[in-house]
Short mmCIF file of C-alpha atoms in Angstrom, two decimals:
data_model
loop_
_atom_site.label_atom_id
_atom_site.label_comp_id
_atom_site.label_asym_id
_atom_site.label_seq_id
_atom_site.Cartn_x
_atom_site.Cartn_y
_atom_site.Cartn_z
CA ASP A 242 18.60 -0.96 8.50
CA ALA A 243 17.62 1.40 5.50
CA MET A 244 13.83 2.25 6.02
CA VAL A 245 10.60 4.88 5.97
CA ILE A 246 10.08 6.99 8.32
CA GLN A 247 6.58 8.88 8.72
CA ASN A 248 6.39 11.61 11.22
CA PRO A 249 4.41 11.80 13.06
CA ARG A 250 2.58 8.78 14.07
CA TYR A 251 -0.62 10.87 15.31
CA GLN A 252 -1.22 13.91 13.97
CA VAL A 253 -4.52 15.56 15.28
CA THR A 254 -5.70 18.68 13.52
CA GLN A 255 -8.88 21.05 13.46
CA PHE A 256 -11.20 21.74 11.18
CA GLY A 257 -10.09 24.06 8.53
CA LYS A 258 -6.42 24.44 10.03
CA PRO A 259 -3.52 23.53 6.91
CA VAL A 260 -1.31 20.15 8.24
CA THR A 261 1.74 19.00 6.70
CA LEU A 262 3.45 15.02 7.12
CA SER A 263 5.97 14.03 6.97
CA CYS A 264 8.65 11.50 4.92
CA SER A 265 11.64 10.68 4.77
CA GLN A 266 13.99 7.54 3.85
CA THR A 267 17.03 5.41 3.33
CA LEU A 268 16.48 3.32 0.77
CA ASN A 269 17.65 6.13 -2.09
CA HIS A 270 15.29 5.17 -4.13
CA ASN A 271 13.74 7.30 -7.21
CA VAL A 272 10.12 6.93 -6.27
CA MET A 273 8.17 8.49 -3.51
CA TYR A 274 3.96 7.94 -3.04
CA TRP A 275 1.27 9.71 -0.49
CA TYR A 276 -1.64 7.09 -0.58
CA GLN A 277 -4.35 7.65 1.89
CA GLN A 278 -6.55 4.84 3.58
CA LYS A 279 -9.72 5.04 5.52
CA SER A 280 -10.60 2.98 8.48
CA SER A 281 -11.12 -0.67 6.65
CA GLN A 282 -10.79 0.47 2.86
CA ALA A 283 -7.58 0.30 0.41
CA PRO A 284 -5.41 2.59 0.39
CA LYS A 285 -5.68 5.10 -2.56
CA LEU A 286 -3.32 6.53 -4.19
CA LEU A 287 -2.87 10.53 -4.11
CA PHE A 288 0.46 11.23 -5.96
CA HIS A 289 4.16 10.17 -6.72
CA TYR A 290 7.36 11.80 -7.42
CA TYR A 291 9.14 10.49 -10.04
CA ASP A 292 12.35 11.72 -8.97
CA LYS A 293 11.62 15.38 -8.67
CA ASP A 294 8.36 14.97 -11.50
CA PHE A 295 5.34 15.02 -9.80
CA ASN A 296 2.49 13.20 -10.60
CA ASN A 297 -1.04 13.89 -9.14
CA GLU A 298 -3.52 11.32 -9.33
CA ALA A 299 -6.98 13.02 -11.36
CA ASP A 300 -9.12 12.42 -8.43
CA THR A 301 -7.16 13.52 -5.89
CA PRO A 302 -8.66 17.24 -4.73
CA ASP A 303 -6.55 20.48 -4.95
CA ASN A 304 -6.90 21.17 -0.99
CA PHE A 305 -3.85 18.12 -1.05
CA GLN A 306 -0.51 19.38 -1.84
CA SER A 307 3.44 17.36 -2.05
CA ARG A 308 7.02 18.91 -1.99
CA ARG A 309 9.41 16.32 -2.06
CA PRO A 310 12.72 19.06 -1.67
CA ASN A 311 15.31 16.56 -2.22
CA THR A 312 15.89 12.53 -2.45
CA SER A 313 15.20 11.33 0.58
CA PHE A 314 11.72 13.43 1.96
CA CYS A 315 8.84 14.28 0.51
CA PHE A 316 5.24 16.18 3.00
CA LEU A 317 1.98 15.61 2.57
CA ASP A 318 -0.07 19.29 2.97
CA ILE A 319 -3.16 19.75 3.05
CA ARG A 320 -4.43 22.93 3.05
CA SER A 321 -7.64 23.32 4.35
CA PRO A 322 -8.50 19.74 6.72
CA GLY A 323 -12.28 18.10 7.01
CA LEU A 324 -13.85 15.57 8.35
CA GLY A 325 -13.89 13.83 5.29
CA ASP A 326 -10.33 14.02 5.34
CA ALA A 327 -9.25 12.20 8.70
CA ALA A 328 -7.74 8.89 7.85
CA MET A 329 -4.16 7.16 7.88
CA TYR A 330 -1.49 8.76 5.06
CA LEU A 331 1.08 6.38 4.06
CA CYS A 332 4.35 7.11 2.28
CA ALA A 333 5.78 4.28 0.09
CA THR A 334 8.99 4.24 -2.01
CA SER A 335 10.17 2.47 -4.79
CA ARG A 336 13.41 2.12 -6.89
CA ASP A 337 12.36 2.35 -9.90
CA ARG A 338 8.19 2.65 -11.59
CA GLY A 339 6.82 -0.56 -11.47
CA PHE A 340 8.86 -2.41 -8.60
CA GLU A 341 7.33 -3.32 -5.08
CA GLN A 342 6.84 -1.03 -2.76
CA TYR A 343 8.24 -0.09 0.58
CA PHE A 344 5.63 0.99 3.04
CA GLY A 345 6.45 3.94 6.40
CA PRO A 346 4.37 2.81 9.29
CA GLY A 347 1.53 6.11 8.19
CA THR A 348 0.62 9.06 9.53
CA ARG A 349 -2.97 8.80 11.67
CA LEU A 350 -4.55 11.86 11.26
CA THR A 351 -7.50 13.34 13.10
CA VAL A 352 -9.97 16.53 12.44
CA THR A 353 -11.91 17.66 15.22
CA GLU B 176 -10.55 1.66 -15.03
CA ASP B 177 -8.65 -1.64 -13.28
CA GLN B 178 -10.16 -3.55 -10.47
CA VAL B 179 -9.36 -5.10 -7.54
CA THR B 180 -11.38 -7.89 -5.94
CA GLN B 181 -10.25 -10.00 -3.14
CA SER B 182 -12.02 -12.79 -1.09
CA PRO B 183 -13.40 -13.93 1.34
CA GLU B 184 -13.61 -10.29 3.31
CA ALA B 185 -12.83 -12.33 6.40
CA LEU B 186 -11.41 -16.24 6.72
CA ARG B 187 -11.32 -17.53 10.64
CA LEU B 188 -8.64 -20.54 10.52
CA GLN B 189 -7.83 -23.12 13.79
CA GLU B 190 -4.25 -22.86 13.71
CA GLY B 191 -2.64 -25.56 11.45
CA GLU B 192 -6.21 -25.28 9.02
CA SER B 193 -4.71 -24.69 5.89
CA SER B 194 -6.69 -22.48 3.42
CA SER B 195 -6.54 -19.85 0.05
CA LEU B 196 -7.11 -16.19 -0.79
CA ASN B 197 -8.85 -15.04 -3.69
CA CYS B 198 -7.90 -12.19 -5.76
CA SER B 199 -9.71 -10.94 -8.39
CA TYR B 200 -8.49 -8.36 -11.40
CA THR B 201 -8.71 -6.98 -14.83
CA VAL B 202 -6.31 -4.52 -15.75
CA SER B 203 -5.27 -3.11 -19.18
CA GLY B 204 -2.19 -4.52 -18.98
CA LEU B 205 -0.30 -6.12 -16.11
CA ARG B 206 3.05 -5.18 -14.82
CA GLY B 207 2.82 -6.86 -11.97
CA LEU B 208 0.68 -8.32 -9.17
CA PHE B 209 1.20 -7.54 -5.08
CA TRP B 210 1.12 -9.05 -2.12
CA TYR B 211 1.30 -7.17 1.08
CA ARG B 212 0.56 -8.03 5.19
CA GLN B 213 -0.88 -5.03 7.43
CA ASP B 214 -0.98 -5.68 10.74
CA PRO B 215 -3.49 -2.66 13.05
CA GLY B 216 -2.29 0.56 12.51
CA LYS B 217 0.59 -0.29 10.76
CA GLY B 218 1.33 -0.06 6.81
CA PRO B 219 1.44 -2.77 4.86
CA GLU B 220 4.47 -4.83 4.62
CA PHE B 221 5.50 -6.68 0.99
CA LEU B 222 5.30 -9.43 0.83
CA PHE B 223 5.67 -10.91 -3.27
CA THR B 224 5.77 -9.46 -6.77
CA LEU B 225 4.71 -11.94 -9.53
CA TYR B 226 4.32 -10.81 -12.95
CA SER B 227 3.32 -13.07 -15.02
CA ALA B 228 1.35 -16.21 -15.89
CA GLY B 229 2.01 -19.45 -13.83
CA GLU B 230 4.79 -17.81 -11.57
CA GLU B 231 4.74 -18.75 -7.88
CA LYS B 232 6.42 -17.50 -5.15
CA GLU B 233 7.31 -18.73 -1.62
CA LYS B 234 8.31 -17.56 1.56
CA GLU B 235 8.08 -19.66 5.15
CA ARG B 236 4.03 -20.44 4.94
CA LEU B 237 2.99 -18.70 2.39
CA LYS B 238 2.52 -19.50 -0.95
CA ALA B 239 1.38 -17.18 -3.85
CA THR B 240 0.73 -18.06 -7.43
CA LEU B 241 -1.27 -16.18 -10.68
CA THR B 242 -3.13 -16.80 -13.52
CA LYS B 243 -4.13 -14.78 -16.41
CA LYS B 244 -7.59 -13.13 -14.41
CA GLU B 245 -6.71 -14.14 -9.88
CA SER B 246 -4.13 -14.66 -8.04
CA PHE B 247 -4.40 -16.47 -4.73
CA LEU B 248 -2.32 -16.83 -1.25
CA HIS B 249 -2.20 -20.13 -0.01
CA ILE B 250 -1.43 -20.47 3.59
CA THR B 251 -0.28 -23.70 5.01
CA ALA B 252 -0.72 -25.22 8.54
CA PRO B 253 -0.65 -21.12 10.22
CA LYS B 254 0.20 -19.94 13.38
CA PRO B 255 -1.82 -17.40 15.31
CA GLU B 256 0.98 -14.50 14.14
CA ASP B 257 -0.02 -15.41 10.64
CA SER B 258 -3.32 -12.96 11.51
CA ALA B 259 -3.27 -9.78 10.00
CA THR B 260 -5.41 -8.28 6.51
CA TYR B 261 -3.65 -9.71 3.62
CA LEU B 262 -3.94 -7.82 0.88
CA CYS B 263 -3.63 -7.76 -2.82
CA ALA B 264 -2.70 -4.74 -5.53
CA VAL B 265 -1.88 -4.65 -9.51
CA GLN B 266 0.12 -2.49 -11.39
CA ALA B 267 -0.68 -1.99 -14.81
CA VAL B 268 1.81 -1.35 -17.58
CA GLY B 269 2.31 1.94 -18.55
CA GLU B 270 4.45 5.47 -17.47
CA THR B 271 2.44 7.06 -15.24
CA SER B 272 -0.16 4.16 -14.02
CA GLY B 273 3.06 1.41 -13.90
CA SER B 274 3.23 3.40 -11.04
CA ARG B 275 -0.31 2.92 -8.94
CA LEU B 276 -0.69 -0.10 -7.14
CA THR B 277 -4.46 -0.73 -7.28
CA PHE B 278 -5.53 -2.44 -3.87
CA GLY B 279 -8.79 -4.02 -2.93
CA GLU B 280 -10.25 -4.29 0.11
CA GLY B 281 -8.11 -6.87 1.48
CA THR B 282 -9.05 -10.17 3.58
CA GLN B 283 -8.42 -10.04 7.72
CA LEU B 284 -7.12 -13.25 8.09
CA THR B 285 -7.60 -14.63 12.33
CA VAL B 286 -5.98 -17.86 13.14
CA ASN B 287 -7.01 -18.92 16.50
CA PRO B 288 -4.31 -21.38 18.73
#
């Protein structure tokens, strides 16, 4: 089945220790997104890639960066995680802008 | 700024008791309105896209409708497996904003047997 895969499902990191979250897709979609969802809150878009073009949301902290080495993979790097960065990180893909987005299962990040 | 407000925040139903969830939105120009279902600890699951006022979509016990200011998700004769958080999101017209989904906080639905 075509799908969006996120690894790991659970990640524990220490305060200030860099961490990388991974997303891969077998849907061959052009657009890949990273959302942050804190407990009982709405998902919030951090940034997205339209093909190779990176689009950062204005209020995304500089601490968050992303890489998309090819169509199938996208990474979220958190350079110096703080306690406030503990959240569920959701990767999503869509065929093109304006189409429905398909989400992966998420990575639950804990910062100790 | 695009805004989405969902009500109620939480809803408890008995199995078979039909009801509706509301999603009110303000957006500069609506490209699409999306409904998702999210189970605890999982990513949102796509349900429907609505593009223009008057449009309706159905899937099993769910029916989504759209007006110029709000959308409703009608649940007919719900079952316990329909228990989840239902999220509404809007996408605005525009090259970059046309990618962003702005979500509401969701309605947490519990269906008791």
